[in-house]
Tab-separated table of C-alpha atoms in Angstrom:
chain	number	residue	atom	x	y	z
D	1	UNK	CA	0.000	0.000	0.000
D	2	UNK	CA	2.672	2.589	0.779
D	3	UNK	CA	4.477	1.676	-2.427
D	4	UNK	CA	1.306	2.336	-4.442
D	5	UNK	CA	0.888	5.816	-2.852
D	6	UNK	CA	4.477	6.704	-3.598
D	7	UNK	CA	3.999	5.722	-7.216
D	8	UNK	CA	0.971	7.970	-7.594
D	9	UNK	CA	2.833	10.907	-6.070
D	10	UNK	CA	5.719	10.350	-8.452
D	11	UNK	CA	3.412	10.315	-11.470
D	12	UNK	CA	1.682	13.493	-10.275
D	13	UNK	CA	5.008	15.298	-9.875
D	14	UNK	CA	6.062	14.302	-13.384
D	15	UNK	CA	2.814	15.678	-14.817
D	16	UNK	CA	3.292	18.965	-12.960
D	17	UNK	CA	6.841	19.225	-14.237
D	18	UNK	CA	5.790	18.693	-17.844
D	19	UNK	CA	2.970	21.272	-17.631
D	20	UNK	CA	5.293	23.780	-16.030
D	21	UNK	CA	7.743	23.481	-18.909
D	22	UNK	CA	4.983	23.907	-21.476
D	23	UNK	CA	3.747	27.006	-19.699
D	24	UNK	CA	7.210	28.506	-19.595
D	25	UNK	CA	7.640	27.792	-23.290
D	26	UNK	CA	4.381	29.553	-24.125
D	27	UNK	CA	5.291	32.579	-22.070
D	28	UNK	CA	8.665	32.758	-23.769
D	29	UNK	CA	7.101	32.516	-27.214
D	30	UNK	CA	4.580	35.253	-26.364
D	31	UNK	CA	7.359	37.413	-24.986
D	32	UNK	CA	9.309	37.019	-28.210
D	33	UNK	CA	6.242	37.887	-30.314
D	34	UNK	CA	5.656	41.005	-28.244
D	35	UNK	CA	9.278	42.029	-28.595
D	36	UNK	CA	9.157	41.469	-32.358
D	37	UNK	CA	5.897	43.411	-32.700
D	38	UNK	CA	7.296	46.206	-30.548
D	39	UNK	CA	10.439	46.269	-32.656
D	40	UNK	CA	8.438	46.449	-35.889
D	41	UNK	CA	6.146	49.115	-34.433
D	42	UNK	CA	9.083	51.244	-33.359
D	43	UNK	CA	10.795	50.743	-36.683
D	44	UNK	CA	7.852	51.560	-39.012
D	45	UNK	CA	5.788	53.881	-36.829
D	46	UNK	CA	2.688	52.900	-38.830
D	47	UNK	CA	-0.275	54.027	-36.745
D	48	UNK	CA	-2.721	52.373	-39.102
D	49	UNK	CA	-1.393	48.967	-37.993
D	50	UNK	CA	-1.711	49.879	-34.346
D	51	UNK	CA	-5.326	51.075	-34.972
D	52	UNK	CA	-6.207	48.422	-37.455
D	53	UNK	CA	-9.881	47.646	-37.088
D	54	UNK	CA	-10.250	50.141	-34.231
D	55	UNK	CA	-11.001	53.377	-36.116
D	56	UNK	CA	-14.746	53.195	-35.653
D	57	UNK	CA	-14.267	52.366	-31.987
D	58	UNK	CA	-11.930	55.353	-31.627
D	59	UNK	CA	-14.513	57.700	-33.147
D	60	UNK	CA	-17.360	55.846	-31.449
D	61	UNK	CA	-19.336	55.718	-34.679
D	62	UNK	CA	-21.407	52.765	-33.515
D	63	UNK	CA	-22.418	54.449	-30.296
D	64	UNK	CA	-24.408	57.279	-31.946
D	65	UNK	CA	-27.196	57.715	-34.442
D	66	UNK	CA	-25.673	59.721	-37.272
D	67	UNK	CA	-28.900	59.904	-39.215
D	68	UNK	CA	-29.669	63.001	-37.130
D	69	UNK	CA	-27.740	66.244	-37.320
D	70	UNK	CA	-25.452	67.344	-34.466
D	71	UNK	CA	-27.312	68.918	-31.545
D	72	UNK	CA	-30.569	67.568	-32.856
D	73	UNK	CA	-33.536	69.450	-31.404
D	74	UNK	CA	-31.351	72.375	-30.372
D	75	UNK	CA	-30.254	75.542	-32.196
D	76	UNK	CA	-29.213	75.536	-35.838
D	77	UNK	CA	-25.808	74.027	-36.486
D	78	UNK	CA	-23.465	76.474	-38.279
D	79	UNK	CA	-21.797	75.043	-41.391
D	80	UNK	CA	-19.047	77.155	-42.946
D	81	UNK	CA	-18.268	76.846	-46.648
D	82	UNK	CA	-15.307	77.843	-48.768
D	83	UNK	CA	-14.662	77.132	-52.441
D	84	UNK	CA	-11.621	76.997	-54.652
D	85	UNK	CA	-12.471	77.233	-58.352
D	86	UNK	CA	-10.181	75.003	-60.373
D	87	UNK	CA	-11.465	75.810	-63.863
D	88	UNK	CA	-14.289	77.260	-65.920
D	89	UNK	CA	-14.653	74.574	-68.534
D	90	UNK	CA	-17.163	76.114	-70.936
D	91	UNK	CA	-19.768	78.819	-71.465
D	92	UNK	CA	-22.645	77.946	-73.807
D	93	UNK	CA	-24.779	80.738	-75.251
D	94	UNK	CA	-27.109	78.304	-77.012
D	95	UNK	CA	-27.890	76.284	-73.862
D	96	UNK	CA	-27.402	79.322	-71.580
D	97	UNK	CA	-25.292	77.438	-69.032
D	98	UNK	CA	-21.719	77.102	-67.793
D	99	UNK	CA	-19.546	74.251	-66.528
D	100	UNK	CA	-17.247	74.702	-63.534
D	101	UNK	CA	-14.863	72.407	-61.647
D	102	UNK	CA	-14.273	73.324	-58.003
D	103	UNK	CA	-13.172	72.129	-54.591
D	104	UNK	CA	-16.110	72.414	-52.186
D	105	UNK	CA	-15.256	72.381	-48.479
D	106	UNK	CA	-17.571	72.291	-45.423
D	107	UNK	CA	-16.677	73.063	-41.819
D	108	UNK	CA	-18.787	72.150	-38.799
D	109	UNK	CA	-18.514	70.663	-35.306
D	110	UNK	CA	-19.888	67.286	-34.293
D	111	UNK	CA	-19.053	66.368	-30.686
D	112	UNK	CA	-20.011	62.794	-31.405
D	113	UNK	CA	-16.777	62.473	-33.419
D	114	UNK	CA	-14.468	63.857	-30.710
D	115	UNK	CA	-11.709	61.539	-29.526
D	116	UNK	CA	-8.888	61.642	-26.940
D	117	UNK	CA	-5.514	62.781	-28.253
D	118	UNK	CA	-2.281	63.703	-26.500
D	119	UNK	CA	-0.769	65.652	-29.420
D	120	UNK	CA	-4.044	67.343	-30.606
D	121	UNK	CA	-3.509	66.115	-34.150
D	122	UNK	CA	-6.339	65.474	-36.577
D	123	UNK	CA	-7.130	62.272	-38.376
D	124	UNK	CA	-7.772	62.173	-42.126
D	125	UNK	CA	-10.036	59.667	-43.864
D	126	UNK	CA	-11.318	59.101	-47.381
D	127	UNK	CA	-14.869	58.764	-48.653
D	128	UNK	CA	-15.535	55.382	-47.036
D	129	UNK	CA	-16.134	56.916	-43.629
D	130	UNK	CA	-18.408	59.629	-45.042
D	131	UNK	CA	-21.169	57.068	-45.566
D	132	UNK	CA	-21.241	56.273	-41.820
D	133	UNK	CA	-21.462	59.785	-40.335
D	134	UNK	CA	-23.617	62.879	-40.763
D	135	UNK	CA	-22.525	65.391	-43.449
D	136	UNK	CA	-24.340	68.539	-44.718
D	137	UNK	CA	-26.768	67.906	-47.573
D	138	UNK	CA	-25.638	70.828	-49.737
D	139	UNK	CA	-26.759	70.819	-53.375
D	140	UNK	CA	-26.400	73.149	-56.372
D	141	UNK	CA	-29.504	75.143	-57.191
D	142	UNK	CA	-30.395	75.358	-60.924
D	143	UNK	CA	-27.769	72.743	-61.792
D	144	UNK	CA	-28.316	70.620	-64.890
D	145	UNK	CA	-25.576	68.058	-64.327
D	146	UNK	CA	-23.018	67.504	-61.578
D	147	UNK	CA	-20.758	64.714	-60.364
D	148	UNK	CA	-17.970	64.009	-57.884
D	149	UNK	CA	-14.748	62.906	-59.538
D	150	UNK	CA	-13.972	59.244	-58.885
D	151	UNK	CA	-10.616	58.604	-60.575
D	152	UNK	CA	-8.787	56.716	-59.275
D	153	UNK	CA	-11.037	56.768	-56.224
D	154	UNK	CA	-13.739	59.105	-54.965
D	155	UNK	CA	-12.202	62.576	-54.610
D	156	UNK	CA	-13.496	63.032	-51.063
D	157	UNK	CA	-11.535	63.927	-47.959
D	158	UNK	CA	-12.695	63.930	-44.319
D	159	UNK	CA	-10.523	65.417	-41.580
D	160	UNK	CA	-11.618	65.043	-37.931
D	161	UNK	CA	-10.069	67.001	-35.050
D	162	UNK	CA	-9.987	65.813	-31.416
D	163	UNK	CA	-12.543	68.398	-30.300
D	164	UNK	CA	-15.061	67.232	-32.919
D	165	UNK	CA	-14.456	69.828	-35.632
D	166	UNK	CA	-14.796	68.354	-39.107
D	167	UNK	CA	-13.464	69.371	-42.525
D	168	UNK	CA	-15.282	67.749	-45.427
D	169	UNK	CA	-13.867	68.396	-48.918
D	170	UNK	CA	-14.814	67.107	-52.357
D	171	UNK	CA	-13.910	67.798	-55.987
D	172	UNK	CA	-17.013	68.496	-58.060
D	173	UNK	CA	-17.822	69.398	-61.646
D	174	UNK	CA	-21.184	71.086	-62.098
D	175	UNK	CA	-23.098	72.431	-65.097
D	176	UNK	CA	-25.529	75.120	-63.998
D	177	UNK	CA	-27.959	77.482	-65.666
D	178	UNK	CA	-26.971	81.090	-66.346
D	179	UNK	CA	-29.584	83.648	-67.386
D	180	UNK	CA	-27.796	85.633	-70.085
D	181	UNK	CA	-28.858	88.909	-71.690
D	182	UNK	CA	-27.796	89.153	-75.357
D	183	UNK	CA	-29.177	92.618	-76.102
D	184	UNK	CA	-25.578	93.917	-76.403
D	185	UNK	CA	-24.101	90.788	-78.018
D	186	UNK	CA	-21.210	90.546	-78.912
D	187	UNK	CA	-20.282	93.694	-76.973
D	188	UNK	CA	-21.832	92.270	-73.817
D	189	UNK	CA	-20.848	91.289	-70.290
D	190	UNK	CA	-22.473	88.351	-68.537
D	191	UNK	CA	-22.857	87.701	-64.799
D	192	UNK	CA	-23.440	84.085	-63.781
D	193	UNK	CA	-23.985	82.545	-60.347
D	194	UNK	CA	-23.466	79.132	-58.827
D	195	UNK	CA	-25.906	78.727	-55.915
D	196	UNK	CA	-25.451	76.405	-52.925
D	197	UNK	CA	-28.207	75.460	-50.501
D	198	UNK	CA	-29.197	72.762	-48.019
D	199	UNK	CA	-31.843	70.501	-49.449
D	200	UNK	CA	-33.560	69.269	-46.267
D	201	UNK	CA	-32.564	71.587	-43.409
D	202	UNK	CA	-34.125	75.028	-43.114
D	203	UNK	CA	-32.382	77.966	-41.465
D	204	UNK	CA	-33.776	76.753	-38.126
D	205	UNK	CA	-31.727	73.536	-38.347
D	206	UNK	CA	-28.684	74.456	-40.455
D	207	UNK	CA	-27.055	77.867	-40.866
D	208	UNK	CA	-25.014	77.910	-44.076
D	209	UNK	CA	-22.493	80.746	-44.327
D	210	UNK	CA	-19.235	81.725	-46.028
D	211	UNK	CA	-16.485	80.758	-43.599
D	212	UNK	CA	-14.136	83.687	-44.319
D	213	UNK	CA	-16.391	86.179	-46.068
D	214	UNK	CA	-15.071	87.288	-49.437
D	215	UNK	CA	-11.860	85.362	-48.761
D	216	UNK	CA	-13.841	82.123	-48.845
D	217	UNK	CA	-13.684	82.078	-52.648
D	218	UNK	CA	-10.332	81.443	-54.293
D	219	UNK	CA	-9.579	80.950	-57.972
D	220	UNK	CA	-6.742	79.509	-59.955
D	221	UNK	CA	-4.682	82.198	-61.704
D	222	UNK	CA	-4.506	80.073	-64.853
D	223	UNK	CA	-8.262	80.147	-65.462
D	224	UNK	CA	-8.978	81.470	-68.962
D	225	UNK	CA	-11.646	81.174	-71.623
D	226	UNK	CA	-11.394	81.503	-75.395
D	227	UNK	CA	-14.273	83.954	-75.844
D	228	UNK	CA	-14.477	85.632	-72.433
D	229	UNK	CA	-12.328	87.666	-70.112
D	230	UNK	CA	-12.986	86.813	-66.461
D	231	UNK	CA	-13.296	90.174	-64.731
D	232	UNK	CA	-14.026	89.211	-61.118
D	233	UNK	CA	-15.311	86.592	-58.686
D	234	UNK	CA	-17.239	87.485	-55.541
D	235	UNK	CA	-19.546	85.877	-52.989
D	236	UNK	CA	-22.971	86.807	-51.655
D	237	UNK	CA	-25.590	85.127	-49.477
D	238	UNK	CA	-29.280	85.540	-48.734
D	239	UNK	CA	-32.368	83.637	-47.644
D	240	UNK	CA	-34.489	81.715	-50.129
D	241	UNK	CA	-38.147	81.048	-49.411
D	242	UNK	CA	-40.218	78.059	-50.511
D	243	UNK	CA	-43.907	78.235	-49.797
D	244	UNK	CA	-44.221	74.593	-48.778
D	245	UNK	CA	-41.041	74.125	-46.699
D	246	UNK	CA	-39.815	77.499	-45.408
D	247	UNK	CA	-36.656	79.606	-45.440
D	248	UNK	CA	-33.219	78.314	-46.447
D	249	UNK	CA	-29.742	79.832	-46.407
D	250	UNK	CA	-28.392	80.187	-49.936
D	251	UNK	CA	-24.805	80.992	-50.921
D	252	UNK	CA	-23.841	82.522	-54.284
D	253	UNK	CA	-20.616	82.289	-56.253
D	254	UNK	CA	-20.861	85.218	-58.693
D	255	UNK	CA	-18.478	85.836	-61.569
D	256	UNK	CA	-18.541	88.446	-64.326
D	257	UNK	CA	-17.415	87.677	-67.874
D	258	UNK	CA	-16.708	90.138	-70.675
D	259	UNK	CA	-16.688	88.840	-74.230
D	260	UNK	CA	-13.635	89.189	-76.446
D	261	UNK	CA	-14.694	91.324	-79.430
D	262	UNK	CA	-11.754	90.658	-81.756
D	263	UNK	CA	-13.125	87.308	-82.946
D	264	UNK	CA	-16.413	88.897	-83.999
D	265	UNK	CA	-14.619	91.807	-85.645
D	266	UNK	CA	-12.828	89.350	-87.922
D	267	UNK	CA	-15.747	87.026	-88.522
D	268	UNK	CA	-18.729	89.393	-88.650
D	269	UNK	CA	-18.116	93.133	-88.591
D	270	UNK	CA	-15.242	93.404	-91.085
D	271	UNK	CA	-16.903	91.152	-93.722
D	272	UNK	CA	-20.196	93.030	-93.385
D	273	UNK	CA	-18.437	96.387	-93.744
D	274	UNK	CA	-16.494	95.195	-96.782
D	275	UNK	CA	-19.695	93.973	-98.434
D	276	UNK	CA	-21.291	97.385	-97.950
D	277	UNK	CA	-18.226	99.109	-99.408
D	278	UNK	CA	-18.207	96.665	-102.313
D	279	UNK	CA	-21.799	97.573	-103.136
D	280	UNK	CA	-20.693	101.195	-103.578
D	281	UNK	CA	-18.415	100.206	-106.481
D	282	UNK	CA	-21.478	100.028	-108.711
D	283	UNK	CA	-21.835	103.824	-108.448
D	284	UNK	CA	-18.633	104.172	-110.516
D	285	UNK	CA	-19.618	101.624	-113.168
D	286	UNK	CA	-21.203	102.748	-116.419
D	287	UNK	CA	-24.952	102.787	-116.021
D	288	UNK	CA	-25.322	100.899	-119.331
D	289	UNK	CA	-23.227	97.984	-117.993
D	290	UNK	CA	-26.344	96.210	-116.777
D	291	UNK	CA	-24.819	92.723	-116.187
D	292	UNK	CA	-21.918	94.141	-114.134
D	293	UNK	CA	-24.011	96.296	-111.853
D	294	UNK	CA	-26.822	93.772	-111.381
D	295	UNK	CA	-24.472	90.860	-110.630
D	296	UNK	CA	-22.486	92.992	-108.170
D	297	UNK	CA	-25.644	94.016	-106.330
D	298	UNK	CA	-27.063	90.479	-106.136
D	299	UNK	CA	-23.715	89.055	-104.961
D	300	UNK	CA	-23.415	91.517	-102.078
D	301	UNK	CA	-27.029	90.923	-101.026
D	302	UNK	CA	-26.562	87.144	-100.945
D	303	UNK	CA	-23.275	87.461	-99.034
D	304	UNK	CA	-24.903	89.626	-96.383
D	305	UNK	CA	-27.705	87.077	-96.047
D	306	UNK	CA	-25.101	84.324	-95.502
D	307	UNK	CA	-23.332	86.349	-92.791
D	308	UNK	CA	-26.614	87.008	-90.955
D	309	UNK	CA	-27.590	83.336	-91.125
D	310	UNK	CA	-24.186	82.196	-89.834
D	311	UNK	CA	-24.293	84.516	-86.824
D	312	UNK	CA	-27.824	83.528	-85.823
D	313	UNK	CA	-27.061	79.815	-86.174
D	314	UNK	CA	-24.692	79.937	-83.174
D	315	UNK	CA	-27.037	81.970	-80.969
D	316	UNK	CA	-30.176	81.114	-79.002
D	317	UNK	CA	-33.455	82.104	-80.595
D	318	UNK	CA	-34.188	85.060	-78.378
D	319	UNK	CA	-37.190	87.273	-78.999
D	320	UNK	CA	-35.351	90.603	-78.756
D	321	UNK	CA	-32.904	92.417	-81.017
D	322	UNK	CA	-29.182	91.974	-80.407
D	323	UNK	CA	-26.520	94.568	-81.111
D	324	UNK	CA	-25.024	92.466	-83.889
D	325	UNK	CA	-28.484	92.207	-85.489
D	326	UNK	CA	-28.711	95.983	-85.679
D	327	UNK	CA	-25.336	96.263	-87.396
D	328	UNK	CA	-25.922	93.421	-89.841
D	329	UNK	CA	-29.428	94.454	-90.817
D	330	UNK	CA	-28.469	98.099	-91.308
D	331	UNK	CA	-25.573	96.900	-93.481
D	332	UNK	CA	-28.011	94.688	-95.375
D	333	UNK	CA	-30.285	97.675	-95.948
D	334	UNK	CA	-27.374	99.698	-97.369
D	335	UNK	CA	-26.505	96.865	-99.770
D	336	UNK	CA	-30.142	96.488	-100.783
D	337	UNK	CA	-30.506	100.233	-101.340
D	338	UNK	CA	-27.507	100.197	-103.689
D	339	UNK	CA	-29.417	97.672	-105.835
D	340	UNK	CA	-32.530	99.834	-105.745
D	341	UNK	CA	-30.378	102.842	-106.638
D	342	UNK	CA	-29.298	101.206	-109.875
D	343	UNK	CA	-32.891	100.226	-110.611
D	344	UNK	CA	-33.858	103.895	-110.299
D	345	UNK	CA	-30.919	104.988	-112.476
D	346	UNK	CA	-31.768	102.443	-115.148
D	347	UNK	CA	-35.415	103.484	-115.198
D	348	UNK	CA	-34.647	107.201	-115.414
D	349	UNK	CA	-32.073	106.543	-118.155
D	350	UNK	CA	-34.667	104.665	-120.175
D	351	UNK	CA	-37.121	107.537	-119.803
D	352	UNK	CA	-34.435	110.060	-120.767
D	353	UNK	CA	-33.379	108.105	-123.854
D	354	UNK	CA	-36.981	107.884	-124.959
D	355	UNK	CA	-37.232	111.674	-124.811
D	356	UNK	CA	-33.978	112.051	-126.727
D	357	UNK	CA	-35.183	109.677	-129.399
D	358	UNK	CA	-38.298	111.771	-129.896
D	359	UNK	CA	-36.139	114.913	-130.040
D	360	UNK	CA	-33.903	113.386	-132.755
D	361	UNK	CA	-36.898	112.368	-134.786
D	362	UNK	CA	-38.202	115.933	-134.569
D	363	UNK	CA	-34.872	117.421	-135.759
D	364	UNK	CA	-34.478	114.871	-138.542
D	365	UNK	CA	-37.839	115.965	-139.979
D	366	UNK	CA	-36.966	119.710	-139.988
D	367	UNK	CA	-36.616	120.103	-143.739
D	368	UNK	CA	-36.561	123.905	-143.646
D	369	UNK	CA	-33.112	124.051	-142.057
D	370	UNK	CA	-30.468	124.294	-144.815
D	371	UNK	CA	-27.186	122.446	-144.677
D	372	UNK	CA	-28.162	120.449	-141.601
D	373	UNK	CA	-25.546	117.934	-140.617
D	374	UNK	CA	-25.831	114.921	-138.412
D	375	UNK	CA	-22.790	113.776	-136.424
D	376	UNK	CA	-22.101	110.935	-134.024
D	377	UNK	CA	-20.434	112.140	-130.836
D	378	UNK	CA	-19.379	110.216	-127.812
D	379	UNK	CA	-20.912	111.360	-124.560
D	380	UNK	CA	-17.548	112.677	-123.420
D	381	UNK	CA	-17.297	115.235	-126.223
D	382	UNK	CA	-17.512	118.870	-125.219
D	383	UNK	CA	-19.086	121.776	-127.028
D	384	UNK	CA	-15.729	122.789	-128.563
D	385	UNK	CA	-15.391	119.261	-129.981
D	386	UNK	CA	-18.783	119.639	-131.541
D	387	UNK	CA	-17.752	122.967	-133.077
D	388	UNK	CA	-14.609	121.417	-134.554
D	389	UNK	CA	-16.697	118.729	-136.238
D	390	UNK	CA	-19.228	121.151	-137.668
D	391	UNK	CA	-17.573	121.215	-141.103
D	392	UNK	CA	-17.805	117.482	-141.707
D	393	UNK	CA	-20.071	116.245	-144.516
D	394	UNK	CA	-22.650	113.511	-144.145
D	395	UNK	CA	-20.505	111.072	-146.101
D	396	UNK	CA	-17.702	111.523	-143.597
D	397	UNK	CA	-19.923	110.693	-140.650
D	398	UNK	CA	-20.296	107.188	-139.289
D	399	UNK	CA	-23.823	105.855	-139.745
D	400	UNK	CA	-25.890	105.644	-136.599
D	401	UNK	CA	-26.652	101.969	-137.156
D	402	UNK	CA	-22.915	101.072	-137.069
D	403	UNK	CA	-22.148	102.967	-133.825
D	404	UNK	CA	-25.101	102.498	-131.510
D	405	UNK	CA	-23.047	103.408	-128.475
D	406	UNK	CA	-22.461	106.927	-129.825
D	407	UNK	CA	-24.814	109.775	-129.093
D	408	UNK	CA	-26.537	111.567	-131.967
D	409	UNK	CA	-26.040	115.308	-132.101
D	410	UNK	CA	-28.071	117.315	-134.599
D	411	UNK	CA	-26.528	120.576	-135.673
D	412	UNK	CA	-28.330	123.105	-137.869
D	413	UNK	CA	-25.798	125.588	-139.321
D	414	UNK	CA	-25.524	128.089	-142.140
D	415	UNK	CA	-22.451	128.877	-144.290
D	416	UNK	CA	-21.290	131.664	-142.061
D	417	UNK	CA	-17.919	132.331	-140.512
D	418	UNK	CA	-16.588	130.506	-137.475
D	419	UNK	CA	-17.675	133.247	-135.123
D	420	UNK	CA	-21.180	133.203	-136.490
D	421	UNK	CA	-21.159	129.404	-136.166
D	422	UNK	CA	-20.321	129.713	-132.484
D	423	UNK	CA	-23.128	132.179	-131.964
D	424	UNK	CA	-25.434	129.825	-133.802
D	425	UNK	CA	-24.424	126.928	-131.536
D	426	UNK	CA	-25.210	128.951	-128.461
D	427	UNK	CA	-28.476	130.396	-129.597
D	428	UNK	CA	-29.976	128.379	-132.426
D	429	UNK	CA	-28.320	124.961	-132.431
D	430	UNK	CA	-30.117	122.190	-130.519
D	431	UNK	CA	-27.446	120.190	-128.648
D	432	UNK	CA	-28.144	117.267	-126.365
D	433	UNK	CA	-25.479	114.828	-125.114
D	434	UNK	CA	-26.603	112.036	-122.822
D	435	UNK	CA	-23.907	111.540	-120.167
D	436	UNK	CA	-22.610	108.083	-119.141
D	437	UNK	CA	-23.058	108.918	-115.410
D	438	UNK	CA	-26.446	109.764	-114.011
D	439	UNK	CA	-26.885	112.477	-111.396
D	440	UNK	CA	-28.193	109.908	-108.915
D	441	UNK	CA	-24.870	108.037	-109.105
D	442	UNK	CA	-22.973	111.241	-108.363
D	443	UNK	CA	-25.045	111.958	-105.273
D	444	UNK	CA	-24.920	108.317	-104.138
D	445	UNK	CA	-21.102	108.377	-104.122
D	446	UNK	CA	-21.309	110.890	-101.281
D	447	UNK	CA	-24.564	110.082	-99.522
D	448	UNK	CA	-24.058	106.331	-99.029
D	449	UNK	CA	-20.520	106.437	-97.510
D	450	UNK	CA	-21.333	109.502	-95.406
D	451	UNK	CA	-24.485	107.948	-93.954
D	452	UNK	CA	-22.771	104.632	-93.230
D	453	UNK	CA	-19.860	106.319	-91.460
D	454	UNK	CA	-22.324	108.319	-89.359
D	455	UNK	CA	-24.152	105.113	-88.440
D	456	UNK	CA	-20.887	103.456	-87.355
D	457	UNK	CA	-20.022	106.395	-85.129
D	458	UNK	CA	-23.364	106.182	-83.358
D	459	UNK	CA	-23.283	102.369	-83.120
D	460	UNK	CA	-19.832	102.039	-81.574
D	461	UNK	CA	-20.375	104.960	-79.201
D	462	UNK	CA	-23.598	103.416	-77.864
D	463	UNK	CA	-22.591	99.731	-77.558
D	464	UNK	CA	-18.889	100.002	-76.719
């Protein structure tokens, strides 16, 4: 019996010894793992590994209901906003809108996100945490299209400070409506606004304001547009009222654009002016050159119609008159009047030639005038030229049928001396030379350019 008890005690001691060694081995292995982890932690200083899986617990996201705004049921939470404009991508007159890319930043305080910190440093997160906390529901009023950039990931940044202050930033491209006034186009200036407002929270729940006043809006110095000069950016704010929901804080990003005129000078004003000046060339062309003057008038009219159509094709169909319409239509009227001017000249010339034909027939039948001679004179001949030709016989004259472009001059003379012939030409000789240039053409050479220059002076002084 004593031997059996001693054997049991021996076995029990062996078991205790084995378990003790295993326990020491485990403690040593754990100690080595801790030393290795501590060494790696000190070497890399990677806080994300130390807080791996503990971020939500650090911010206590699961302990609060973030579907409600901060200080729910209390006073309105102030949300500051500042914007940095990266680019103005396009301005469309036809669609009356603009496209802008900007960095939109919100600032507010949410004590539910406060966390203990010894160095008072903030923590920065990407867009994955934004879906789990409360953020302001700001939207763009009168926007047609907008999106947050997502290459290579969502361009969203969230920065949380130990005391609960939050910075929420995103990169957005938005296309918004701009009510443009084209009454002075293309000598116009346009003012457009990008409007920001909370969609759900009235001014009793959320107070939206510019964080630093006019300094809250910053622009890139490299912003430029092909057709516009950006004159200034500025911010404003006011309350907007909706009859069914109430009053909301609305922020405005205003910018003024002035159109570059040089493009339209080259493409519209200079061609229109040249067409008007080209129509005046017909005043110096012989009034009997019907094909030349008619084709010149029709060509200038059709060209002006093409210019007007091209300008209106790139513009919205507004119901009021634009400045460029005034210039083009006045120019069109000048070109059209030059065509009507030749129609009047041609008609009066026909009437005048009919009277001359009757006068020639009357002189040709005057049988009582001795030694009457018929000569063919060009319209440029003077009275002295007619006197020098007075001694020519009929056989020396060119028949009228062979020279239709010459003017017929009937001279009735007696066989007197040269001095008596001159007195006869002044008093008794019927002389009629139809000129190549009508009086209307002479007046038009002065009236048309003078009136058009006067119109240009008034136009550019009013619209510039």
